[in-house]
Coordinates of C-alpha atoms in Angstrom, one line a residue:
X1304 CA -186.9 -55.0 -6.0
X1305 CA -186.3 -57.1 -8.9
X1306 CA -182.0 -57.4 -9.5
X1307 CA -180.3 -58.4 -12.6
X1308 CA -180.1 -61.5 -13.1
X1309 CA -183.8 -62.1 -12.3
X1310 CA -184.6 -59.5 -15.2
X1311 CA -182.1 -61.0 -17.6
X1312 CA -184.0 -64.5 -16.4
X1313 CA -187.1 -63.1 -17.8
X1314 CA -185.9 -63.6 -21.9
X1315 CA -186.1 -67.3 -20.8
X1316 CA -189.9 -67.0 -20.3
X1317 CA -190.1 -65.4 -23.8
X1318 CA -187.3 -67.4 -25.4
X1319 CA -190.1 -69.6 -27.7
X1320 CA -192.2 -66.3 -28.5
X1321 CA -188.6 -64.8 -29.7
X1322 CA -187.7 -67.3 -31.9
X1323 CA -191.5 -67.3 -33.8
X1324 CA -191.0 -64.0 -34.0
X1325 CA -187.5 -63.9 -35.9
X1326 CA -188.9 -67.3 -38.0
X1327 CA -192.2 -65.4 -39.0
X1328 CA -190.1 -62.4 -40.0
X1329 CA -187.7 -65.1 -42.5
X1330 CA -191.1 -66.6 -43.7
X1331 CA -191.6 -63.0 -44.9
X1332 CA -188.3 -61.4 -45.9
X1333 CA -189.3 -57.7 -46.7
X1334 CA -187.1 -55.1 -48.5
X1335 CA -185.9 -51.9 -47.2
X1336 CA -189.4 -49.3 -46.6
X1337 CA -191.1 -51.8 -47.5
X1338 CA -191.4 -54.0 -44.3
X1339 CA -195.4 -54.2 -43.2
X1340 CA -195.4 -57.4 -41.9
X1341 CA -192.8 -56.5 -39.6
X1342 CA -193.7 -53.6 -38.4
X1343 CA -197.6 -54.5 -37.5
X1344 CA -195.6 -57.6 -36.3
X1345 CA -193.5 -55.6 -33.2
X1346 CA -195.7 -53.1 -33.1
X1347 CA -198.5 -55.4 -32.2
X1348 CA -196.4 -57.3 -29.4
X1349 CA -195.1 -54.3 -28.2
X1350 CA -198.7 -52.9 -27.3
X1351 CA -199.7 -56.1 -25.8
X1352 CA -196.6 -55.8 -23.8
X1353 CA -197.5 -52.4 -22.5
X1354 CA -195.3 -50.3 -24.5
X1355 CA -196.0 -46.7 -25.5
X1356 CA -195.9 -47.2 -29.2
X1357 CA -195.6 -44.3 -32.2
X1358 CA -194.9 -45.3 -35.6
X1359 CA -194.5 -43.3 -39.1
X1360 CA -191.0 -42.0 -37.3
X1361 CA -189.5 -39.7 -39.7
X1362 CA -192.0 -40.0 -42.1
X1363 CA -191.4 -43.6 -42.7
X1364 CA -194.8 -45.8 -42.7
X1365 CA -192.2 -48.8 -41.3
X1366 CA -190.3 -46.8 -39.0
X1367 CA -191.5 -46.8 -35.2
X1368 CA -190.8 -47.0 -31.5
X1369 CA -192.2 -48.5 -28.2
X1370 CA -191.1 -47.0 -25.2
X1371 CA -191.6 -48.1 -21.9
X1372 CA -191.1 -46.2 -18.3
X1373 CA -190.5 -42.4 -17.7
X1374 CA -187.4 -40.7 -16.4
X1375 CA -183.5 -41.0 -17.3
X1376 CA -181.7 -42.9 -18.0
X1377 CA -183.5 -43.1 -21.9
X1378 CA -181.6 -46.2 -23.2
X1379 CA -182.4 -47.1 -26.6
X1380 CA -182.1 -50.8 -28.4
X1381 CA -182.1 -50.6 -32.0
X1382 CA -184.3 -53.2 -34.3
X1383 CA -183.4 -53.8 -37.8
X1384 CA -185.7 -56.3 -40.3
X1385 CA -185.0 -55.9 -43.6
X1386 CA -184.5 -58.5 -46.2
X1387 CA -182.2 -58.6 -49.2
X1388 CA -183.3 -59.1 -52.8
X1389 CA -182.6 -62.5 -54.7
X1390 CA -181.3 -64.6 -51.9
X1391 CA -184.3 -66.5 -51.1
X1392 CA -182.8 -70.3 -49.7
X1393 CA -184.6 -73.3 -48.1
X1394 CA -184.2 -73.0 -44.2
X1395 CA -181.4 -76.0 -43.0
X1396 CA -180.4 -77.0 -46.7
X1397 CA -176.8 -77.5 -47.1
X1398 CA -177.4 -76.9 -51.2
X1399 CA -178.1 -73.9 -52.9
X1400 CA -182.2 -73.9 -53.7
X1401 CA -184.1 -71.1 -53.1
X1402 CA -187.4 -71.0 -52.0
X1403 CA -188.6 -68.7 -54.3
X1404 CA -186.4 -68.1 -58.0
X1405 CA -185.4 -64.7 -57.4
X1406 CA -187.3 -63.8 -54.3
X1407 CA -185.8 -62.1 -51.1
X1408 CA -184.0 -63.6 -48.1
X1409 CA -182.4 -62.6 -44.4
X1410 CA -178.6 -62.5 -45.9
X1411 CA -177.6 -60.7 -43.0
X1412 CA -179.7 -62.1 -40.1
X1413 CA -182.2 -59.1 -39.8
X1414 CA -185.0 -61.6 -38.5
X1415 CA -182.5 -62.4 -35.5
X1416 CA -181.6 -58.7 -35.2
X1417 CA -184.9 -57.5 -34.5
X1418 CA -186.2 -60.6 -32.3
X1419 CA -182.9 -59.9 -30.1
X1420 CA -183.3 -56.9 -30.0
X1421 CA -187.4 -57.6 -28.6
X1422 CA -186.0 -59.7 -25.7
X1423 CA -183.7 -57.3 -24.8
X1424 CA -186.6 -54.4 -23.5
X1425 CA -189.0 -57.1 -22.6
X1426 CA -186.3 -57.7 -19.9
X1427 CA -185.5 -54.3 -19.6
X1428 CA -188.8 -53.2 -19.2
X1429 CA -189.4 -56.1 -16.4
X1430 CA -186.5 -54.0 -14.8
X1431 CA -188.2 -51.4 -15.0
X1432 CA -191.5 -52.1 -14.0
X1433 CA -190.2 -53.9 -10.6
X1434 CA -187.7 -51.0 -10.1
X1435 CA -189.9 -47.8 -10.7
X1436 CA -187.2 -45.8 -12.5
X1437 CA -185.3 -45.3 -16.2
X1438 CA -187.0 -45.9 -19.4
X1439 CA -186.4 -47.8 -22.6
X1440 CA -187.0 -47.6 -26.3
X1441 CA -187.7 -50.3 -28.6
X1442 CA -186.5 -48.5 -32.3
X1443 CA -187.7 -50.1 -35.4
X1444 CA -185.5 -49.3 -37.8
X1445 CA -186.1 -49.7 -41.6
X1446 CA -183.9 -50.3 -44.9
X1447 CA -180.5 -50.5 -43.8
X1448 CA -179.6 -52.0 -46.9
X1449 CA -179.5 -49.7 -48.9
X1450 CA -182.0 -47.3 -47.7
X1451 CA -179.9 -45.7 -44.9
X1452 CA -183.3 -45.6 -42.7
X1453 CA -181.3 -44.7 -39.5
X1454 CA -180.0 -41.9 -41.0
X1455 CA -183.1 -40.3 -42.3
X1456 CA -184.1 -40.8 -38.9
X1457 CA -181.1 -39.7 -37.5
X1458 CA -181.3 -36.5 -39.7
X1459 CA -185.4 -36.1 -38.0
X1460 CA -183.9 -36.2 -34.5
X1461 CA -185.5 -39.6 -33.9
X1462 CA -182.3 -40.7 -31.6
X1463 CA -181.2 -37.0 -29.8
X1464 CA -183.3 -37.6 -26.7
X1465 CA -181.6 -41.0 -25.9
X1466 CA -179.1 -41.0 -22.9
X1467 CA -177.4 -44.4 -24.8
X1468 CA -178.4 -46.5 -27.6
X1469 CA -176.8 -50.7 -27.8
X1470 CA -177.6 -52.6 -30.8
X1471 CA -176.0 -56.1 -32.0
X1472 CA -175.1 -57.8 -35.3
X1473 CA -175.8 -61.4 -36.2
X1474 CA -172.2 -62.6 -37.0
X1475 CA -169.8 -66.1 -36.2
X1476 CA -167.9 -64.8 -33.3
X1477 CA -168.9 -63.1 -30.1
X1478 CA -167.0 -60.0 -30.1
X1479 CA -167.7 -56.5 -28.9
X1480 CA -167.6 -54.3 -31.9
X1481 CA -165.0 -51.5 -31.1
X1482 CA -163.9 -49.9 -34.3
X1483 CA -165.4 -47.6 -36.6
X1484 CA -167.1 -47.9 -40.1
X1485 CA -166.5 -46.0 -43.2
X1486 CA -169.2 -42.9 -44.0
X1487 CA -170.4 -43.4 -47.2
X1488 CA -172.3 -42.0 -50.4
X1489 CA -174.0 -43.9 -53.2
X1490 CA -175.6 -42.3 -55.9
X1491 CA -176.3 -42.4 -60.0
X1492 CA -175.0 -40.3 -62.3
X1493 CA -177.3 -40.0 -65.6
X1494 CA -175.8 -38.8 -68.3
X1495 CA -177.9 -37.7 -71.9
X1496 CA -176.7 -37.0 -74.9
X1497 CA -178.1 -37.7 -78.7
X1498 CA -179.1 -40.5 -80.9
X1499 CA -177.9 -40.9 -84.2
X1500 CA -176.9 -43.7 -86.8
X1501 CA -173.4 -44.2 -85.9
X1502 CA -172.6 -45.3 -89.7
X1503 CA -174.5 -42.5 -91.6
X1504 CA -174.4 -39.6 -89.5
X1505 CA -171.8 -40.2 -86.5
X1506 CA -171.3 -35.9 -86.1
X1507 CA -174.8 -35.5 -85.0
X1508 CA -174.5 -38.1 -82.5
X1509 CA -173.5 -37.0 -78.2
X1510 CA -172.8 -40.5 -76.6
X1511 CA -173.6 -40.9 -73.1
X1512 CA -172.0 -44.3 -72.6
X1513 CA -168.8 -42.0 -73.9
X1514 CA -169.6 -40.1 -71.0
X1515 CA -169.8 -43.1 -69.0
X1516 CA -166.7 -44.6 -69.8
X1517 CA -164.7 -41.4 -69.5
X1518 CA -165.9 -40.5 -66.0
X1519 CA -164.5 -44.2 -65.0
X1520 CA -161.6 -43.4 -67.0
X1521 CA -161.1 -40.5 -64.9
X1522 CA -162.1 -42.1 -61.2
X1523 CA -159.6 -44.4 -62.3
X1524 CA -156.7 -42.0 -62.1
X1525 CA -158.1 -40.1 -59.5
X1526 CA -157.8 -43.6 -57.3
X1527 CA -153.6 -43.0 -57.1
X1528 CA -154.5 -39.4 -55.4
X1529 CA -156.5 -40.2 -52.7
X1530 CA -156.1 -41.2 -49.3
X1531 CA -155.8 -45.4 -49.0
X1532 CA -158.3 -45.6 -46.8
X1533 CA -160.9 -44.6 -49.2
X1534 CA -162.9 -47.2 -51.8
X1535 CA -164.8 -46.2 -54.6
X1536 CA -167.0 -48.9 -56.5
X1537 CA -169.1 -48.1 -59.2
X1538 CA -171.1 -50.4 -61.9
X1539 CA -172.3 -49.3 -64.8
X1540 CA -176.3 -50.2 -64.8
X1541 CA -177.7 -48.7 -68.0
X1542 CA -175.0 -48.8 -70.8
X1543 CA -177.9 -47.3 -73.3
X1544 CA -178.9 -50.3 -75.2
X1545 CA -178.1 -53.1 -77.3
X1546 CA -177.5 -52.0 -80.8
X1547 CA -173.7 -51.0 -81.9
X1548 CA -175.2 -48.4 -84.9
X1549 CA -176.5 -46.3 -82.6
X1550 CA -175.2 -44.0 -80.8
X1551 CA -176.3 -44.5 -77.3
X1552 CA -178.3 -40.9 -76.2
X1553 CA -179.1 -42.3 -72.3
X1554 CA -176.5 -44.1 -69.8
X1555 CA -175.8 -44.3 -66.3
X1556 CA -174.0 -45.4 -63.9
X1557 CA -174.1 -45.7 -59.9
X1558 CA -170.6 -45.0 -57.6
X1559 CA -170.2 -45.8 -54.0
X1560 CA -168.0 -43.9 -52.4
X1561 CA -165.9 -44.7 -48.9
X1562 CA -164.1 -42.8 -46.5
X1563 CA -163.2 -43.2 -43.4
X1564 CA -164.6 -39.3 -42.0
X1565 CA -167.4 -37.8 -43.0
X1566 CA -165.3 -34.6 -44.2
X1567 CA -162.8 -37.1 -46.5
X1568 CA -166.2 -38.5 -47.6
X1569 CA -167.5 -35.0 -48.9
X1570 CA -164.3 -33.9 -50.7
X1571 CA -164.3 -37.5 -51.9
X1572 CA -167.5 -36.8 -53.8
X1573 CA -166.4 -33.4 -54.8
X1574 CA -163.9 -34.6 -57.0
X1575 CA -166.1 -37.5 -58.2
X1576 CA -168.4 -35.0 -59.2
X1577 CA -166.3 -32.7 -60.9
X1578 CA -164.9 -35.9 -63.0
X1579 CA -168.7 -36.3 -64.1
X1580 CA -169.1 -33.4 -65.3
X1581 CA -165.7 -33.2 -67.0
X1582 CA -166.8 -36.3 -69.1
X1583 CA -170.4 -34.2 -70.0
X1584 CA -168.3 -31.8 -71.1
X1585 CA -166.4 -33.7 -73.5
X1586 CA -168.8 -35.6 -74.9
X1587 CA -171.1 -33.0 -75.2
X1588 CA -173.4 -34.4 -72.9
X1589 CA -175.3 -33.2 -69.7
X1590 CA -175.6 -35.0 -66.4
X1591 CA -177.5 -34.8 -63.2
X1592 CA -177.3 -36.9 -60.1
X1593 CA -179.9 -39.2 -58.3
X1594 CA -179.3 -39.7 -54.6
X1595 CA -179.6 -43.8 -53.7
X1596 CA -178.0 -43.4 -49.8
X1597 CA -175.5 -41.8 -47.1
X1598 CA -174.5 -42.5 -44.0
X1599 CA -171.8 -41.7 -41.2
X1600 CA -168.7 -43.2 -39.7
X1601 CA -169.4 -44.8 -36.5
X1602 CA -168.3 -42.9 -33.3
X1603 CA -166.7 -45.8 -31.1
X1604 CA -167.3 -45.2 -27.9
X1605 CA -165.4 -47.0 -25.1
X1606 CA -167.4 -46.8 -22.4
X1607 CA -170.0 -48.7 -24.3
X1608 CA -168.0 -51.0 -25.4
X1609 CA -166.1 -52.0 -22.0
X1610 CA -169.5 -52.7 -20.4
X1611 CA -170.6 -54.8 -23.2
X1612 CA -167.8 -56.7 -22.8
X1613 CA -167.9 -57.2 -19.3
X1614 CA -171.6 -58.5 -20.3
X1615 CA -170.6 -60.7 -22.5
X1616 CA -168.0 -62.3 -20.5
X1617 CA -170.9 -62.5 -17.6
X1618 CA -173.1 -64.1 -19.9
X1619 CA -171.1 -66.6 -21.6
X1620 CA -172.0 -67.6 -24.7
X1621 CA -174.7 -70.0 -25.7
X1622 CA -174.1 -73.9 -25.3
X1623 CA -174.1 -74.9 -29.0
X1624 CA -175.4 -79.0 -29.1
X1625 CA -173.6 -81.9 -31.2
X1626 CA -176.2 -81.2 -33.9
X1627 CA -175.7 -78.1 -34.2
X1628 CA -172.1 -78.3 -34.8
X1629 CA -172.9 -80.8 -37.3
X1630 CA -175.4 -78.7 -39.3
X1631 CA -172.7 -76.0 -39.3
X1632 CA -169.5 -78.2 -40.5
X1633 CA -171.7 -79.4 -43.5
X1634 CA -172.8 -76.3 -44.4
X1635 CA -169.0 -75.3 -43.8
X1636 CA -167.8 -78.0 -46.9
X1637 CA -170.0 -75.4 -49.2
X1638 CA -168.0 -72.6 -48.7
X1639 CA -165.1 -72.0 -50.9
X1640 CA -163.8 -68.9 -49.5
X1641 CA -164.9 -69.0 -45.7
X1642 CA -164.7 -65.1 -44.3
X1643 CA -161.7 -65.2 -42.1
X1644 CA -162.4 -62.6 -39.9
X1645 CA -162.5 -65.0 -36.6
X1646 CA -158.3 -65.9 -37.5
X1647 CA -157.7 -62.4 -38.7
X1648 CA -159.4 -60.9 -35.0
X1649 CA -157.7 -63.3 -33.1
X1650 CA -154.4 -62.4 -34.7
X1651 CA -154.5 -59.2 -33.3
X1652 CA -154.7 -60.1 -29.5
X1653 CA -152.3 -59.2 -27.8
X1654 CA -152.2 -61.8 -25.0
X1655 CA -150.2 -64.4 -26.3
X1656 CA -151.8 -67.4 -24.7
X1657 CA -155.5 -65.5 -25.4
X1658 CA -154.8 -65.5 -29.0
X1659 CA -153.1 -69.2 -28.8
X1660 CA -156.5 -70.6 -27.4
X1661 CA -158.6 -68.9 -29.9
X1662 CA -156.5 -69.8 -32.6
X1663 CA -156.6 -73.7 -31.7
X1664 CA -160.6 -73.5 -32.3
X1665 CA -160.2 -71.2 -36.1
X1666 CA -161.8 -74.9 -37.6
X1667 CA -164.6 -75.4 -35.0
X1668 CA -167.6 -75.5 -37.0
X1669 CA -169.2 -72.9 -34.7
X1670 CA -167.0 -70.3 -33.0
X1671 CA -168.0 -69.9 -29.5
X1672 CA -164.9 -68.5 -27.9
X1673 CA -165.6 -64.9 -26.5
X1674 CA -162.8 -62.9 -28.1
X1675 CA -161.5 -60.2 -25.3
X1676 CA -161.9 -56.5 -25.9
X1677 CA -159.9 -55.4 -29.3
X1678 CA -158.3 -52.1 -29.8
X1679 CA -159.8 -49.8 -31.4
X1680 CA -159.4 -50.3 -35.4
X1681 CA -161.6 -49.3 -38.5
X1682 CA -163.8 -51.6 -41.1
X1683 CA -163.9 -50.8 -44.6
X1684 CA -168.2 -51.7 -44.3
X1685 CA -170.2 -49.0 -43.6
X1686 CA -173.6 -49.1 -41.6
X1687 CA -176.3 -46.3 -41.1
X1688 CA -175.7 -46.9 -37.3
X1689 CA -172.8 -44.4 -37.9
X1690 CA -175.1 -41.6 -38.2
X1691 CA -176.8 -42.5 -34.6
X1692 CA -173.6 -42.8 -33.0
X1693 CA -173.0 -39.2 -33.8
X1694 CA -175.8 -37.8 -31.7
X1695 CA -176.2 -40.3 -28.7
X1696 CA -173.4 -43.0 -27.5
X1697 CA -173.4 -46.5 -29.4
X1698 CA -172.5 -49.9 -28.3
X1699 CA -172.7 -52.8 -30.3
X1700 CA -172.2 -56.4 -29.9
X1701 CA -171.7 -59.8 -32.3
X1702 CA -172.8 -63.2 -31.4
X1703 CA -172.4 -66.6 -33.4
X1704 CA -175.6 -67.3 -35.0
X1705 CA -174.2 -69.1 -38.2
X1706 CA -171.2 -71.7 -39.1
X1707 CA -167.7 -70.5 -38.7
X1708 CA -166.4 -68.3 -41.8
X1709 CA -170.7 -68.3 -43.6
X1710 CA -170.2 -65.2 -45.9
X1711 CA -172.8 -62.1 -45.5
X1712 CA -175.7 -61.8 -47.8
X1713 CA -175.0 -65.5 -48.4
X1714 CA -177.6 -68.5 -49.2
X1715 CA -175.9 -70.7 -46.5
X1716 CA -176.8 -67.4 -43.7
X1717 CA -180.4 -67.0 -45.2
X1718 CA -180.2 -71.4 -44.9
X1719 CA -179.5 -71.5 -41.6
X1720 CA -181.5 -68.5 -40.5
X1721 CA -184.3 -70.7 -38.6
X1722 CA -182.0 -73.0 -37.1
X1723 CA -181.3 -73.6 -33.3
X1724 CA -177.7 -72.3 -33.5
X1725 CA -179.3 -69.0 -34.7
X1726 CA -181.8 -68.7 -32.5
X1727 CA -179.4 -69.7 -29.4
X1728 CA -176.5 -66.7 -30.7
X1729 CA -180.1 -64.4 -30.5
X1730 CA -181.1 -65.2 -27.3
X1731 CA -177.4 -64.6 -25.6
X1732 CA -177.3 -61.3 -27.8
X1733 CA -180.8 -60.5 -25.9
X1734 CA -179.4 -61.2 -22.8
X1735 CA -176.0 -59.1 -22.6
X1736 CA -177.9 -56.5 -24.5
X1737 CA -180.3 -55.8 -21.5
X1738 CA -177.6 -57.0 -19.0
X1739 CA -175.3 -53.7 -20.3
X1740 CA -178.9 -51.4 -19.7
X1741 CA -179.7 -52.2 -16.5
X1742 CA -176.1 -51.7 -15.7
X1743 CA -176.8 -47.9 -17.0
X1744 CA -179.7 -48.0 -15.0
X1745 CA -178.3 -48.6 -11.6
X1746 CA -175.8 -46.9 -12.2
X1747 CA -176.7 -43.6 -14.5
X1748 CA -173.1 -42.4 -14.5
X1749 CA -172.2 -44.3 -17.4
X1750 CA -174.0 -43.1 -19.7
X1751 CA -172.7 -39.4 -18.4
X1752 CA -169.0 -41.2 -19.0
X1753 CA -170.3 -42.2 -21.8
X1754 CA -171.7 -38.7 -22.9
X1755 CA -168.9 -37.1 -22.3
X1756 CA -166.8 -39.3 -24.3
X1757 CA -168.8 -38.9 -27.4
X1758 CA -168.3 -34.8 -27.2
X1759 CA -164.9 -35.1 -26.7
X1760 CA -164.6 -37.7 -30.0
X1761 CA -166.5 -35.4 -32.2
X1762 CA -164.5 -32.3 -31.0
X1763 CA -168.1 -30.6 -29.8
X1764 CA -168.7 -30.2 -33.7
X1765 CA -172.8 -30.4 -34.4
X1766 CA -173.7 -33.7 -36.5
X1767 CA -174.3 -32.5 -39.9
X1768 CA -176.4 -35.2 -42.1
X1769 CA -174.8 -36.7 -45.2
X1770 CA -177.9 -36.7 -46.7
X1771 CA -178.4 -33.5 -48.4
X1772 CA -182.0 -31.6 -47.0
X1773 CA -184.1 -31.9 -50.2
X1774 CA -183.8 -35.8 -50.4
X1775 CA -186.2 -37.8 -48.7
X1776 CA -186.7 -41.9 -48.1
X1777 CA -187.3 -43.9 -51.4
X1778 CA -190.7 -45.1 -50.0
X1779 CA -192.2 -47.6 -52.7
X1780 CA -195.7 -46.6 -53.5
X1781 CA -197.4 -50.0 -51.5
X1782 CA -199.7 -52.3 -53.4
X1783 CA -203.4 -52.2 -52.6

């Protein structure tokens, strides 16, 4: 019988295979669907490892699983590995210079999310293997930005045999993520009208940047009669050409849209949509709509989260050395407006002598205070994890893999994405990750607590996708 700390042990013995894996994914920053390198990556690994592996998930050529073991508890640990587009930066620079001019990069940490996620099973499945009982799921996810790709797979039941799924989040603090995320729905609205000179013959002319400016006109006034929780962000990405004379026959323009349910979300883009079609109408235009993404509000889950945190607190978090701390205060200087989510979570504990401790370190260049257990609060992001949470129970976790206050889908997080600090945040998130499962295994009645808590959280009500049933993944046609 193997016990815990043995298996959590075993990410040490692939701690140097871990970190080539998350460098050779930012050597080769992939966008959303269209991450090959990846997938052939894990999926390669995964079959050496003895994993059971099935990929095309959904109908995604980059979507796949590896699942190890046979029997409940099913515990899934969810991979993400996209890139982002125009952030490519020089790893360990402390100056803007990209390695490519306008070539992708790991803004969010995506090459740590997946290699974390890796050591997680391989200890898990160590567990396993010694322990004869439970089984675990390695689940490549694709094109979270801006692809939703857990969410198409959501929709394809990818996730409803899973007892629990636990997933973490590159970040600056260690924290245990217990709030929800806003559902949300992004999506272009083309208008057409007709050309004409605008100087000779004006009356003959339907102007679809007319239409374009009038639906913004009229989300603008629709913004003081909706709920404040809501955000709606739109930018206008085809104003119809360049030339004043003519009137402008073709213009679009794409809306994201916020809420904080799913049901404020689809009367949120009722409204928008009536507004759309209100402008066509007096401009004597027409419009249509073309789908970009959709996703749900996280279900938080307490259970989840209280076991992570007891993890995390088990763990520790990883022992960050001098240089490190130096590489992080000088990327620190090149940040003009640092995030402050570390002084804005540690305002809200309620422990006075917690939140006096955590306060004295807000200008550490690397924030390695664990931050206790927070009430339960919502984000205004949104994340396509949402979508999983609604059919299985969700934990997630944040560890400091970057300098104190580094922006998201910044050049100073792509920067520092192969540094040591990054890969140490990645190997503690590994470790409380597959701490918190075998937890579940020995003892399967949390995920039953757990269970049970996400029914009585979503009232019993059947998930219902966000993603209407005609629209399918925007998978890019690949090049031979």
């Amino acid at each position: 019988m193997m016990d815990k700390q043995t298996a959590i042990g075993v990410i040490d013995k692939y701690k140097k295979q871990l970190e080539q894996v998350s460098d050779a994914l930012w050597d080769h920053p992939e966008l959303g669907y269209e991450e090959h390198f990846a997938k052939d990556l894990y999926c390669h690994l995964l079959r050496k490892e003895g994993f059971r592996v099935e990929d095309n998930l959904a109908g995604i050529p980059t979507a796949f699983s590896g699942t190890y073991g046979s029997g409940r508890p099913i515990i899934g640990v969810l991979a993400e590995y996209d890139a982002l587009p125009n952030l490519s930066q020089k790893a360990g620079y402390i100056y803007q210079e990209p390695e490519q001019v306008g070539g992708n990069g790991h803004g969010c940490g995506h090459n740590l999310l997946g290699a974390g996620s890796l050591g997680a099973v391989l200890a898990i499945k160590e567990f396993i293997k010694q322990n004869s009982k439970g089984t675990v799921v390695f689940l490549g996810c694709p094109a979270e930005e801006n692809g939703s790709g857990k969410s198409f797979m959501t929709r394809a039941g990818v996730f409803a045999d899973l007892d629990i799924a636990l997933t973490w989040h590159p970040g600056d603090a260690y924290s245990v993520n217990n709030g929800s995320t806003n559902a949300n729905y992004k999506v272009i609205y083309k208008f057409e009208g007709k050309s004409a000179h605008a100087a000779i013959s004006p009356e003959l002319g339907r102007s679809a940047l007319d239409a374009v400016e009038l639906m913004n006109v009229g989300v603008q006034f629709l913004r003081e009669h909706i709920s404040t929780s809501c955000r709606i962000h739109y930018a206008i990405t085809d104003a119809g050409g360049t030339a004043p004379n003519v009137v402008q026959s073709h213009s679009e323009v794409v809306y994201l849209m916020r809420a904080p349910r799913l049901e404020l979300l689809n009367d949120l883009k009722s409204r928008v949509d009536d507004i759309s079609m209100g402008a066509a109408l007096m401009t004597g235009t027409t419009v249509s709509q073309v789908f970009v993404k959709a996703c749900a509000n996280i279900v938080v889950n307490a259970e989840l989260s209280q076991l992570l945190q007891k993890n995390m607190e088990e763990i520790g978090s990883a022992n960050y050395s001098s240089e490190d701390n130096e590489l992080a205060a000088e990327l620190k200087k090149t940040i003009s407006n640092p995030d402050g989510y570390y002084v804005k979570l540690a305002d809200k504990v309620c422990d006075n002598d917690k939140r006096k401790s955590l306060l004295e370190h807000a200008n550490d260049p690397i924030h390695s205070e664990i931050f206790p257990l927070m009430k339960e609060e919502d984000s205004v992001v949104s994340s396509d994890v949402g979508d999983v949470s609604w059919v299985c129970p969700v934990g997630q976790v944040y560890t400091a893999t970057m300098a104190a206050g580094t922006p998201i889908h910044s050049w100073q997080e792509v920067s520092v994405g192969k540094s040591r600090m990054a890969h140490k945040g990645m190997i503690q998130a590994a470790k409380i990750l597959a701490g918190a499962a075998i937890d579940v295994i020995l003892n399967p009645d949390i995920a039953k607590r757990a269970q049970e808590e996400l029914s009585i959280r979503t009232k019993g009500t059947p998930f219902v996708s966000p993603i209407p049933d005609n629209i399918h993944p925007a998978i890019p046609t690949r090049k031979s």
